[in-house]
C-alpha cells in the first residue's frame, strides 16, 4: 500500500468500491427478476420435449408429473400428482406410511421439486397417457458417479421395459466417465425388461464391433428403422452384460446401479399409487 | 499504422472503426484474447456467436466506463472495470438463458468466460477511461468488429480445412485436414492468417507510398 495514503483516501476508495458493487448487484437483481420467469418456462418446455421424444408421444398425449418426497420426521412418503407444466397452488397429496398403507388423500400446497428441509425429494416421475391408455413412464434418477452425482432419466414402456436412458447432468471426466452420457453407452440399456435389469452386470470386455456400429446409429436413425435394422443384434446383446466404458468402470457401474435401483423403486411405488391416481 | 492518439485529440468515427478492424486488430495485431480465439473457432457458427457476444460486452462496458470515468478512483479502476464487465456478461448470460435456451446450451460456457477476456479490459484502460462517450463507443465497436471478423476468418479456415464444410454446408467430402479442427491447428491457423494480414498491410502501405512501419512482435501474454 502507498505509504502516503491517508485515512480520507482509504475511505474514498471504500466508498467508491461499495457504490460500484451495490449498483452492479441492483442491476443484476433487476435482470434476474425480469428473466427468471422465461428461464423457467424454457427449461420446462425442454423437459416436455425430452419426455415427448423419449416416449415417442403424440402431440395430444397427456403427461402427469408426480413429485415424490420422503418425510424423515413422520416416516411417510408423499406423492403429489400435477399436470406437467401446470402445477397450481394446490395439488393432491397422497401420504403413505413406509409399509405401504395409504394414510391420507387430501389437497395441500404444491411442493417445489427440490423439497423442503423436512421433506427430502425422491425424484420425479412422469406418467404419459394417450387418451386413457398408459403410454409409458419417465423416471428421474440420481446416482453417485466417480466425481459428483449423475442425474438421469429412464424412459419405460407400460410393461416396465426400458425404452431409453438419458443422462441430464454429470461432472465425470471428459473422454472417460463422461462417455457414459453418450448413446454408445446409454443405448445399451434399451430393450431390457425390469427382470433382466435387476440381474444386469457390467463387464470390462471390449464391446463387439457390430454392436458399437449399431449404437452409433441410434440417434441418427428413426427409432422404427433402427429396430428393424438392428433388432436381432439388440436381442443378442440384451442377454449379455453392459460393456463398461474403457477406463471408466466406476462411472459405468454407478450409472447401471442407478438405473437398476431407480426402476426397482419406481415399480414398487407404482404398485402403491397407481390405483389412487384416477382423476388426478 | 498503429494509431497514436494524444490526450484531447478528437479521433473520427471512421478512423476508430478502421483502427479496431485493421491497424490494431485485437487478434492479428494486438494478439489479445488468443485463448478463446483458439478454443471456439472450430466452426464459423461458433466464432460468430462468441464474436457477437464480445462486441456487445465491449460496447456496453466501454460506454459505461466512458460515462462514469470521472467517479472511478484511479487506485481501484481495475477492480471496478472487472465488476462492470462481469455485470454486463452476467446480464447477457441470463438474458440468453431466458430467451434463447437452445443457443445458450451451446455457448453458455463461453459467454461466462468473456469476463476474463483481456481485449475488453485493455480497451477500457487504454481508451474508454480517457475519452468521452461517443469516441469510446466507436472504439468499442471497431474493436468488437475486429475481433468478430478475426474469429469468423479463423473459423472459416478451420472449418473448411478441418471439417470440409463452411457454416455447416458441406463443401468437400470427408475431412481434408482434421488437424486444423484440433487445438494445435488453431494456433497454426492464427499464425498463417497473421502472416497474411502483415503481408496485406505491407502491400497497402507501399501502394500509398508510405514505408511499412517496423513491426515488433505484439505483446500478447494475456488471456
Tab-separated table of N, CA, C and O in Angstrom, chain A residues 18-138:
chain	number	residue	atom	x	y	z
A	18	UNK	N	-17.766	0.251	-2.821
A	18	UNK	CA	-19.069	-0.164	-2.287
A	18	UNK	C	-20.192	0.279	-3.205
A	18	UNK	O	-21.086	-0.507	-3.533
A	19	UNK	N	-20.117	1.538	-3.655
A	19	UNK	CA	-21.162	2.048	-4.550
A	19	UNK	C	-21.209	1.210	-5.824
A	19	UNK	O	-22.283	0.799	-6.284
A	20	UNK	N	-20.035	0.904	-6.392
A	20	UNK	CA	-19.990	0.113	-7.631
A	20	UNK	C	-20.634	-1.256	-7.406
A	20	UNK	O	-21.444	-1.719	-8.217
A	21	UNK	N	-20.288	-1.898	-6.288
A	21	UNK	CA	-20.834	-3.227	-6.016
A	21	UNK	C	-22.346	-3.176	-5.831
A	21	UNK	O	-23.068	-4.030	-6.340
A	22	UNK	N	-22.827	-2.162	-5.115
A	22	UNK	CA	-24.276	-2.071	-4.868
A	22	UNK	C	-25.018	-1.837	-6.182
A	22	UNK	O	-26.021	-2.492	-6.481
A	23	UNK	N	-24.487	-0.908	-7.013
A	23	UNK	CA	-25.135	-0.647	-8.297
A	23	UNK	C	-25.140	-1.897	-9.166
A	23	UNK	O	-26.157	-2.250	-9.785
A	24	UNK	N	-23.992	-2.582	-9.209
A	24	UNK	CA	-23.897	-3.802	-10.028
A	24	UNK	C	-24.884	-4.847	-9.558
A	24	UNK	O	-25.598	-5.449	-10.358
A	25	UNK	N	-24.957	-5.043	-8.235
A	25	UNK	CA	-25.873	-6.045	-7.683
A	25	UNK	C	-27.318	-5.676	-7.985
A	25	UNK	O	-28.130	-6.541	-8.340
A	26	UNK	N	-27.638	-4.377	-7.898
A	26	UNK	CA	-29.013	-3.940	-8.163
A	26	UNK	C	-29.380	-4.224	-9.614
A	26	UNK	O	-30.464	-4.739	-9.910
A	27	UNK	N	-28.454	-3.935	-10.518
A	27	UNK	CA	-28.714	-4.168	-11.945
A	27	UNK	C	-28.929	-5.654	-12.216
A	27	UNK	O	-29.876	-6.048	-12.902
A	28	UNK	N	-28.047	-6.484	-11.650
A	28	UNK	CA	-28.172	-7.926	-11.868
A	28	UNK	C	-29.467	-8.454	-11.268
A	28	UNK	O	-30.118	-9.311	-11.854
A	29	UNK	N	-29.824	-7.924	-10.095
A	29	UNK	CA	-31.079	-8.335	-9.466
A	29	UNK	C	-32.254	-8.031	-10.367
A	29	UNK	O	-33.141	-8.865	-10.567
A	30	UNK	N	-32.237	-6.826	-10.970
A	30	UNK	CA	-33.334	-6.433	-11.856
A	30	UNK	C	-33.394	-7.370	-13.058
A	30	UNK	O	-34.483	-7.825	-13.452
A	31	UNK	N	-32.243	-7.680	-13.643
A	31	UNK	CA	-32.239	-8.580	-14.804
A	31	UNK	C	-32.747	-9.963	-14.392
A	31	UNK	O	-33.536	-10.586	-15.110
A	32	UNK	N	-32.345	-10.427	-13.223
A	32	UNK	CA	-32.781	-11.743	-12.760
A	32	UNK	C	-34.298	-11.783	-12.605
A	32	UNK	O	-34.957	-12.694	-13.097
A	33	UNK	N	-34.849	-10.749	-11.967
A	33	UNK	CA	-36.299	-10.710	-11.763
A	33	UNK	C	-37.011	-10.687	-13.111
A	33	UNK	O	-38.023	-11.357	-13.322
A	34	UNK	N	-36.436	-9.933	-14.065
A	34	UNK	CA	-37.071	-9.820	-15.376
A	34	UNK	C	-37.010	-11.097	-16.202
A	34	UNK	O	-37.886	-11.342	-17.026
A	35	UNK	N	-35.960	-11.919	-16.013
A	35	UNK	CA	-35.795	-13.073	-16.901
A	35	UNK	C	-36.181	-14.397	-16.259
A	35	UNK	O	-36.365	-15.384	-16.962
A	36	UNK	N	-36.324	-14.424	-14.934
A	36	UNK	CA	-36.480	-15.687	-14.221
A	36	UNK	C	-37.654	-16.506	-14.738
A	36	UNK	O	-37.551	-17.708	-14.952
A	37	UNK	N	-38.796	-15.804	-14.985
A	37	UNK	CA	-39.998	-16.494	-15.433
A	37	UNK	C	-39.754	-17.183	-16.780
A	37	UNK	O	-40.182	-18.298	-17.009
A	38	UNK	N	-39.033	-16.470	-17.685
A	38	UNK	CA	-38.790	-17.018	-19.016
A	38	UNK	C	-37.800	-18.179	-18.959
A	38	UNK	O	-37.920	-19.147	-19.699
A	39	UNK	N	-36.796	-18.062	-18.065
A	39	UNK	CA	-35.837	-19.163	-17.917
A	39	UNK	C	-36.578	-20.413	-17.469
A	39	UNK	O	-36.312	-21.513	-17.958
A	40	UNK	N	-37.514	-20.257	-16.507
A	40	UNK	CA	-38.257	-21.406	-16.014
A	40	UNK	C	-39.122	-22.007	-17.116
A	40	UNK	O	-39.173	-23.216	-17.291
A	41	UNK	N	-39.755	-21.124	-17.907
A	41	UNK	CA	-40.595	-21.613	-19.000
A	41	UNK	C	-39.748	-22.382	-20.013
A	41	UNK	O	-40.166	-23.432	-20.514
A	42	UNK	N	-38.560	-21.859	-20.312
A	42	UNK	CA	-37.693	-22.504	-21.302
A	42	UNK	C	-37.262	-23.883	-20.813
A	42	UNK	O	-37.282	-24.852	-21.565
A	43	UNK	N	-36.908	-23.995	-19.523
A	43	UNK	CA	-36.430	-25.291	-19.049
A	43	UNK	C	-37.589	-26.271	-18.961
A	43	UNK	O	-37.428	-27.463	-19.195
A	44	UNK	N	-38.794	-25.755	-18.678
A	44	UNK	CA	-39.970	-26.626	-18.648
A	44	UNK	C	-40.273	-27.175	-20.042
A	44	UNK	O	-40.543	-28.362	-20.208
A	45	UNK	N	-40.165	-26.305	-21.056
A	45	UNK	CA	-40.507	-26.794	-22.390
A	45	UNK	C	-39.424	-27.748	-22.896
A	45	UNK	O	-39.721	-28.687	-23.625
A	46	UNK	N	-38.167	-27.548	-22.456
A	46	UNK	CA	-37.109	-28.500	-22.819
A	46	UNK	C	-37.409	-29.860	-22.199
A	46	UNK	O	-37.239	-30.910	-22.819
A	47	UNK	N	-37.905	-29.841	-20.934
A	47	UNK	CA	-38.230	-31.079	-20.235
A	47	UNK	C	-39.383	-31.800	-20.948
A	47	UNK	O	-39.338	-33.004	-21.167
A	48	UNK	N	-40.399	-31.018	-21.319
A	48	UNK	CA	-41.560	-31.583	-22.018
A	48	UNK	C	-41.129	-32.252	-23.311
A	48	UNK	O	-41.527	-33.371	-23.616
A	49	UNK	N	-40.281	-31.537	-24.087
A	49	UNK	CA	-39.818	-32.079	-25.358
A	49	UNK	C	-39.055	-33.360	-25.151
A	49	UNK	O	-39.216	-34.312	-25.902
A	50	UNK	N	-38.201	-33.380	-24.116
A	50	UNK	CA	-37.364	-34.549	-23.960
A	50	UNK	C	-38.213	-35.748	-23.533
A	50	UNK	O	-37.967	-36.861	-23.972
A	51	UNK	N	-39.269	-35.521	-22.733
A	51	UNK	CA	-40.173	-36.615	-22.372
A	51	UNK	C	-40.928	-37.105	-23.605
A	51	UNK	O	-41.052	-38.297	-23.858
A	52	UNK	N	-41.390	-36.142	-24.411
A	52	UNK	CA	-42.138	-36.487	-25.616
A	52	UNK	C	-41.283	-37.326	-26.573
A	52	UNK	O	-41.751	-38.298	-27.146
A	53	UNK	N	-40.007	-36.916	-26.698
A	53	UNK	CA	-39.098	-37.645	-27.580
A	53	UNK	C	-38.781	-39.027	-27.049
A	53	UNK	O	-38.785	-40.014	-27.778
A	54	UNK	N	-38.485	-39.099	-25.735
A	54	UNK	CA	-38.059	-40.375	-25.177
A	54	UNK	C	-39.163	-41.420	-25.280
A	54	UNK	O	-38.900	-42.584	-25.533
A	55	UNK	N	-40.426	-41.000	-25.067
A	55	UNK	CA	-41.531	-41.955	-25.105
A	55	UNK	C	-42.206	-41.993	-26.466
A	55	UNK	O	-43.155	-42.737	-26.661
A	56	UNK	N	-41.726	-41.178	-27.416
A	56	UNK	CA	-42.338	-41.065	-28.756
A	56	UNK	C	-43.836	-40.826	-28.631
A	56	UNK	O	-44.655	-41.598	-29.126
A	57	UNK	N	-44.201	-39.777	-27.921
A	57	UNK	CA	-45.611	-39.473	-27.687
A	57	UNK	C	-46.181	-38.664	-28.840
A	57	UNK	O	-45.449	-37.951	-29.518
A	58	UNK	N	-47.484	-38.744	-29.022
A	58	UNK	CA	-48.140	-37.874	-29.987
A	58	UNK	C	-48.332	-36.512	-29.326
A	58	UNK	O	-48.311	-36.417	-28.099
A	59	UNK	N	-48.517	-35.449	-30.127
A	59	UNK	CA	-48.655	-34.119	-29.506
A	59	UNK	C	-49.854	-34.015	-28.572
A	59	UNK	O	-49.887	-33.169	-27.677
A	60	UNK	N	-50.852	-34.884	-28.754
A	60	UNK	CA	-52.053	-34.779	-27.926
A	60	UNK	C	-51.918	-35.559	-26.619
A	60	UNK	O	-52.844	-35.585	-25.817
A	61	UNK	N	-50.765	-36.208	-26.400
A	61	UNK	CA	-50.609	-37.025	-25.199
A	61	UNK	C	-50.670	-36.157	-23.948
A	61	UNK	O	-50.315	-34.979	-23.971
A	62	UNK	N	-51.140	-36.765	-22.844
A	62	UNK	CA	-51.269	-36.054	-21.589
A	62	UNK	C	-50.143	-36.545	-20.680
A	62	UNK	O	-49.876	-37.746	-20.612
A	63	UNK	N	-49.445	-35.621	-20.039
A	63	UNK	CA	-48.357	-36.035	-19.147
A	63	UNK	C	-48.646	-35.538	-17.734
A	63	UNK	O	-48.962	-34.374	-17.525
A	64	UNK	N	-48.550	-36.455	-16.785
A	64	UNK	CA	-48.788	-36.143	-15.381
A	64	UNK	C	-47.438	-36.205	-14.659
A	64	UNK	O	-46.688	-37.156	-14.850
A	65	UNK	N	-47.137	-35.178	-13.903
A	65	UNK	CA	-45.881	-35.186	-13.151
A	65	UNK	C	-46.191	-35.578	-11.708
A	65	UNK	O	-47.084	-35.003	-11.093
A	66	UNK	N	-45.487	-36.574	-11.190
A	66	UNK	CA	-45.686	-36.948	-9.787
A	66	UNK	C	-44.422	-36.600	-9.023
A	66	UNK	O	-43.347	-37.122	-9.312
A	67	UNK	N	-44.544	-35.675	-8.095
A	67	UNK	CA	-43.400	-35.317	-7.248
A	67	UNK	C	-43.424	-36.214	-6.024
A	67	UNK	O	-44.472	-36.399	-5.409
A	68	UNK	N	-42.272	-36.766	-5.675
A	68	UNK	CA	-42.205	-37.714	-4.565
A	68	UNK	C	-41.303	-37.149	-3.474
A	68	UNK	O	-40.231	-36.629	-3.769
A	69	UNK	N	-41.767	-37.289	-2.229
A	69	UNK	CA	-40.992	-36.755	-1.105
A	69	UNK	C	-40.989	-37.766	0.025
A	69	UNK	O	-41.917	-38.562	0.169
A	70	UNK	N	-39.957	-37.690	0.825
A	70	UNK	CA	-39.863	-38.552	1.994
A	70	UNK	C	-39.804	-37.658	3.224
A	70	UNK	O	-38.953	-36.773	3.308
A	71	UNK	N	-40.736	-37.852	4.137
A	71	UNK	CA	-40.736	-37.059	5.357
A	71	UNK	C	-39.990	-37.838	6.431
A	71	UNK	O	-40.436	-38.904	6.857
A	72	UNK	N	-38.843	-37.305	6.818
A	72	UNK	CA	-37.991	-38.007	7.776
A	72	UNK	C	-38.693	-38.095	9.129
A	72	UNK	O	-38.750	-39.157	9.752
A	73	UNK	N	-39.261	-36.961	9.553
A	73	UNK	CA	-39.863	-36.906	10.883
A	73	UNK	C	-41.051	-37.861	10.991
A	73	UNK	O	-41.169	-38.623	11.950
A	74	UNK	N	-41.931	-37.821	9.976
A	74	UNK	CA	-43.152	-38.613	10.069
A	74	UNK	C	-43.004	-40.026	9.529
A	74	UNK	O	-43.942	-40.800	9.577
A	75	UNK	N	-41.820	-40.380	8.974
A	75	UNK	CA	-41.623	-41.670	8.316
A	75	UNK	C	-42.736	-41.930	7.298
A	75	UNK	O	-43.393	-42.957	7.311
A	76	UNK	N	-42.953	-40.931	6.458
A	76	UNK	CA	-44.009	-41.053	5.461
A	76	UNK	C	-43.442	-40.761	4.082
A	76	UNK	O	-42.435	-40.060	3.952
A	77	UNK	N	-44.126	-41.304	3.074
A	77	UNK	CA	-43.777	-40.962	1.707
A	77	UNK	C	-44.968	-40.229	1.101
A	77	UNK	O	-46.106	-40.649	1.261
A	78	UNK	N	-44.664	-39.095	0.451
A	78	UNK	CA	-45.733	-38.237	-0.072
A	78	UNK	C	-45.629	-38.176	-1.590
A	78	UNK	O	-44.537	-38.030	-2.142
A	79	UNK	N	-46.764	-38.322	-2.251
A	79	UNK	CA	-46.802	-38.205	-3.711
A	79	UNK	C	-47.732	-37.071	-4.079
A	79	UNK	O	-48.828	-36.977	-3.547
A	80	UNK	N	-47.274	-36.221	-5.001
A	80	UNK	CA	-48.118	-35.111	-5.463
A	80	UNK	C	-48.245	-35.155	-6.976
A	80	UNK	O	-47.321	-34.758	-7.675
A	81	UNK	N	-49.365	-35.632	-7.496
A	81	UNK	CA	-49.543	-35.609	-8.951
A	81	UNK	C	-50.053	-34.256	-9.421
A	81	UNK	O	-50.983	-33.712	-8.836
A	82	UNK	N	-49.418	-33.690	-10.445
A	82	UNK	CA	-49.894	-32.432	-11.047
A	82	UNK	C	-49.763	-32.574	-12.555
A	82	UNK	O	-48.875	-33.284	-13.022
A	83	UNK	N	-50.622	-31.903	-13.333
A	83	UNK	CA	-50.421	-31.915	-14.790
A	83	UNK	C	-49.092	-31.226	-15.098
A	83	UNK	O	-48.793	-30.189	-14.508
A	84	UNK	N	-48.291	-31.799	-16.015
A	84	UNK	CA	-46.953	-31.250	-16.292
A	84	UNK	C	-47.055	-29.809	-16.799
A	84	UNK	O	-47.780	-29.525	-17.734
A	85	UNK	N	-46.293	-28.935	-16.160
A	85	UNK	CA	-46.221	-27.542	-16.607
A	85	UNK	C	-47.364	-26.692	-16.095
A	85	UNK	O	-47.467	-25.532	-16.412
A	86	UNK	N	-48.247	-27.289	-15.288
A	86	UNK	CA	-49.408	-26.535	-14.850
A	86	UNK	C	-49.645	-26.838	-13.373
A	86	UNK	O	-50.745	-27.153	-12.960
A	87	UNK	N	-48.555	-26.807	-12.581
A	87	UNK	CA	-48.684	-27.086	-11.159
A	87	UNK	C	-49.352	-25.893	-10.503
A	87	UNK	O	-48.748	-24.841	-10.339
A	88	UNK	N	-50.615	-26.038	-10.147
A	88	UNK	CA	-51.337	-24.940	-9.495
A	88	UNK	C	-50.818	-24.753	-8.078
A	88	UNK	O	-49.871	-25.393	-7.650
A	89	UNK	N	-51.452	-23.852	-7.340
A	89	UNK	CA	-51.012	-23.592	-5.973
A	89	UNK	C	-51.348	-24.779	-5.073
A	89	UNK	O	-50.651	-25.077	-4.122
A	90	UNK	N	-52.459	-25.477	-5.411
A	90	UNK	CA	-52.911	-26.611	-4.607
A	90	UNK	C	-52.817	-27.881	-5.444
A	90	UNK	O	-53.078	-27.858	-6.635
A	91	UNK	N	-52.431	-28.975	-4.826
A	91	UNK	CA	-52.391	-30.239	-5.548
A	91	UNK	C	-52.807	-31.359	-4.609
A	91	UNK	O	-52.809	-31.193	-3.391
A	92	UNK	N	-53.170	-32.511	-5.206
A	92	UNK	CA	-53.497	-33.659	-4.366
A	92	UNK	C	-52.244	-34.093	-3.638
A	92	UNK	O	-51.145	-33.990	-4.162
A	93	UNK	N	-52.415	-34.578	-2.434
A	93	UNK	CA	-51.270	-35.032	-1.666
A	93	UNK	C	-51.608	-36.408	-1.097
A	93	UNK	O	-52.451	-36.536	-0.218
A	94	UNK	N	-50.960	-37.452	-1.653
A	94	UNK	CA	-51.187	-38.817	-1.187
A	94	UNK	C	-50.082	-39.156	-0.194
A	94	UNK	O	-48.916	-39.096	-0.550
A	95	UNK	N	-50.461	-39.477	1.024
A	95	UNK	CA	-49.457	-39.783	2.034
A	95	UNK	C	-49.519	-41.269	2.382
A	95	UNK	O	-50.594	-41.793	2.696
A	96	UNK	N	-48.383	-41.941	2.295
A	96	UNK	CA	-48.296	-43.363	2.614
A	96	UNK	C	-47.365	-43.564	3.793
A	96	UNK	O	-46.383	-42.836	3.956
A	97	UNK	N	-47.654	-44.598	4.583
A	97	UNK	CA	-46.678	-44.978	5.602
A	97	UNK	C	-45.590	-45.800	4.911
A	97	UNK	O	-45.734	-46.187	3.757
A	98	UNK	N	-44.507	-46.075	5.615
A	98	UNK	CA	-43.395	-46.777	4.980
A	98	UNK	C	-43.763	-48.212	4.605
A	98	UNK	O	-43.158	-48.788	3.712
A	99	UNK	N	-44.761	-48.812	5.288
A	99	UNK	CA	-45.126	-50.168	4.881
A	99	UNK	C	-46.242	-50.182	3.838
A	99	UNK	O	-46.856	-51.212	3.590
A	100	UNK	N	-46.510	-49.009	3.219
A	100	UNK	CA	-47.382	-49.006	2.058
A	100	UNK	C	-48.850	-48.783	2.354
A	100	UNK	O	-49.705	-49.064	1.526
A	101	UNK	N	-49.182	-48.299	3.547
A	101	UNK	CA	-50.582	-48.018	3.881
A	101	UNK	C	-50.913	-46.586	3.469
A	101	UNK	O	-50.150	-45.668	3.776
A	102	UNK	N	-52.057	-46.389	2.811
A	102	UNK	CA	-52.485	-45.032	2.475
A	102	UNK	C	-52.983	-44.353	3.742
A	102	UNK	O	-53.928	-44.810	4.371
A	103	UNK	N	-52.305	-43.286	4.144
A	103	UNK	CA	-52.697	-42.593	5.379
A	103	UNK	C	-53.709	-41.497	5.096
A	103	UNK	O	-54.665	-41.324	5.827
A	104	UNK	N	-53.446	-40.719	4.026
A	104	UNK	CA	-54.407	-39.668	3.721
A	104	UNK	C	-54.345	-39.307	2.247
A	104	UNK	O	-53.330	-39.524	1.576
A	105	UNK	N	-55.445	-38.808	1.734
A	105	UNK	CA	-55.537	-38.354	0.358
A	105	UNK	C	-56.266	-37.012	0.412
A	105	UNK	O	-57.478	-36.960	0.464
A	106	UNK	N	-55.486	-35.940	0.483
A	106	UNK	CA	-56.103	-34.630	0.666
A	106	UNK	C	-55.503	-33.662	-0.335
A	106	UNK	O	-54.644	-34.029	-1.129
A	107	UNK	N	-55.958	-32.431	-0.299
A	107	UNK	CA	-55.321	-31.415	-1.132
A	107	UNK	C	-54.436	-30.550	-0.242
A	107	UNK	O	-54.763	-30.274	0.898
A	108	UNK	N	-53.292	-30.182	-0.781
A	108	UNK	CA	-52.394	-29.356	0.012
A	108	UNK	C	-51.568	-28.464	-0.893
A	108	UNK	O	-51.655	-28.568	-2.116
A	109	UNK	N	-50.783	-27.591	-0.284
A	109	UNK	CA	-49.949	-26.675	-1.058
A	109	UNK	C	-49.005	-27.485	-1.944
A	109	UNK	O	-48.442	-28.487	-1.509
A	110	UNK	N	-48.863	-27.074	-3.226
A	110	UNK	CA	-47.959	-27.759	-4.144
A	110	UNK	C	-46.522	-27.568	-3.662
A	110	UNK	O	-46.099	-26.452	-3.391
A	111	UNK	N	-45.791	-28.690	-3.567
A	111	UNK	CA	-44.418	-28.628	-3.077
A	111	UNK	C	-43.467	-28.434	-4.246
A	111	UNK	O	-43.678	-28.989	-5.320
A	112	UNK	N	-42.416	-27.672	-4.024
A	112	UNK	CA	-41.406	-27.473	-5.059
A	112	UNK	C	-40.620	-28.768	-5.236
A	112	UNK	O	-40.415	-29.495	-4.262
A	113	UNK	N	-40.169	-29.075	-6.478
A	113	UNK	CA	-39.467	-30.343	-6.707
A	113	UNK	C	-38.252	-30.516	-5.792
A	113	UNK	O	-37.893	-31.631	-5.439
A	114	UNK	N	-37.614	-29.419	-5.394
A	114	UNK	CA	-36.403	-29.557	-4.572
A	114	UNK	C	-36.726	-29.818	-3.105
A	114	UNK	O	-35.815	-29.992	-2.300
A	115	UNK	N	-38.014	-29.865	-2.743
A	115	UNK	CA	-38.417	-30.229	-1.392
A	115	UNK	C	-38.189	-29.126	-0.380
A	115	UNK	O	-37.975	-27.963	-0.725
A	116	UNK	N	-38.268	-29.481	0.885
A	116	UNK	CA	-38.046	-28.550	1.991
A	116	UNK	C	-37.119	-29.261	2.973
A	116	UNK	O	-36.843	-30.443	2.803
A	117	UNK	N	-36.638	-28.566	4.010
A	117	UNK	CA	-35.762	-29.244	4.974
A	117	UNK	C	-36.431	-30.470	5.608
A	117	UNK	O	-35.759	-31.444	5.922
A	118	UNK	N	-37.751	-30.441	5.764
A	118	UNK	CA	-38.432	-31.588	6.387
A	118	UNK	C	-38.745	-32.669	5.371
A	118	UNK	O	-38.926	-33.827	5.729
A	119	UNK	N	-38.875	-32.271	4.098
A	119	UNK	CA	-39.288	-33.229	3.072
A	119	UNK	C	-38.181	-33.405	2.042
A	119	UNK	O	-37.926	-32.511	1.244
A	120	UNK	N	-37.522	-34.570	2.070
A	120	UNK	CA	-36.447	-34.820	1.118
A	120	UNK	C	-37.049	-35.257	-0.210
A	120	UNK	O	-37.949	-36.087	-0.233
A	121	UNK	N	-36.588	-34.680	-1.329
A	121	UNK	CA	-37.138	-35.074	-2.618
A	121	UNK	C	-36.673	-36.485	-3.005
A	121	UNK	O	-35.531	-36.856	-2.743
A	122	UNK	N	-37.573	-37.263	-3.584
A	122	UNK	CA	-37.215	-38.616	-4.045
A	122	UNK	C	-37.243	-38.681	-5.568
A	122	UNK	O	-37.429	-39.732	-6.148
A	123	UNK	N	-37.096	-37.534	-6.223
A	123	UNK	CA	-37.113	-37.532	-7.686
A	123	UNK	C	-38.537	-37.450	-8.203
A	123	UNK	O	-39.506	-37.605	-7.457
A	124	UNK	N	-38.664	-37.186	-9.478
A	124	UNK	CA	-39.988	-37.043	-10.070
A	124	UNK	C	-40.255	-38.182	-11.043
A	124	UNK	O	-39.315	-38.791	-11.559
A	125	UNK	N	-41.534	-38.448	-11.265
A	125	UNK	CA	-41.932	-39.460	-12.241
A	125	UNK	C	-42.923	-38.795	-13.182
A	125	UNK	O	-43.766	-38.023	-12.736
A	126	UNK	N	-42.781	-39.057	-14.458
A	126	UNK	CA	-43.727	-38.507	-15.428
A	126	UNK	C	-44.524	-39.658	-16.015
A	126	UNK	O	-43.950	-40.638	-16.488
A	127	UNK	N	-45.852	-39.552	-15.928
A	127	UNK	CA	-46.721	-40.604	-16.437
A	127	UNK	C	-47.380	-40.086	-17.698
A	127	UNK	O	-47.986	-39.020	-17.681
A	128	UNK	N	-47.251	-40.838	-18.792
A	128	UNK	CA	-47.813	-40.370	-20.056
A	128	UNK	C	-49.042	-41.181	-20.408
A	128	UNK	O	-49.092	-42.392	-20.179
A	129	UNK	N	-50.057	-40.490	-20.918
A	129	UNK	CA	-51.287	-41.156	-21.354
A	129	UNK	C	-51.638	-40.712	-22.755
A	129	UNK	O	-51.627	-39.523	-23.055
A	130	UNK	N	-51.934	-41.691	-23.617
A	130	UNK	CA	-52.537	-41.390	-24.920
A	130	UNK	C	-54.009	-41.699	-24.739
A	130	UNK	O	-54.378	-42.867	-24.646
A	131	UNK	N	-54.845	-40.687	-24.654
A	131	UNK	CA	-56.241	-40.901	-24.280
A	131	UNK	C	-56.274	-41.437	-22.853
A	131	UNK	O	-55.684	-40.842	-21.960
A	132	UNK	N	-56.902	-42.614	-22.644
A	132	UNK	CA	-56.948	-43.190	-21.296
A	132	UNK	C	-55.871	-44.245	-21.105
A	132	UNK	O	-55.674	-44.760	-20.007
A	133	UNK	N	-55.183	-44.600	-22.210
A	133	UNK	CA	-54.235	-45.704	-22.184
A	133	UNK	C	-52.858	-45.190	-21.711
A	133	UNK	O	-52.404	-44.147	-22.148
A	134	UNK	N	-52.203	-45.956	-20.844
A	134	UNK	CA	-50.871	-45.566	-20.390
A	134	UNK	C	-49.875	-45.677	-21.543
A	134	UNK	O	-49.865	-46.665	-22.277
A	135	UNK	N	-49.072	-44.630	-21.739
A	135	UNK	CA	-48.117	-44.629	-22.849
A	135	UNK	C	-46.689	-44.662	-22.328
A	135	UNK	O	-45.753	-44.314	-23.030
A	136	UNK	N	-46.525	-45.077	-21.081
A	136	UNK	CA	-45.162	-45.219	-20.564
A	136	UNK	C	-44.845	-44.215	-19.470
A	136	UNK	O	-45.659	-43.361	-19.127
A	137	UNK	N	-43.654	-44.364	-18.919
A	137	UNK	CA	-43.226	-43.537	-17.793
A	137	UNK	C	-41.835	-42.992	-18.063
A	137	UNK	O	-41.033	-43.638	-18.724
A	138	UNK	N	-41.555	-41.836	-17.518
A	138	UNK	CA	-40.169	-41.356	-17.467
A	138	UNK	C	-39.858	-41.122	-15.991
A	138	UNK	O	-40.591	-40.421	-15.302
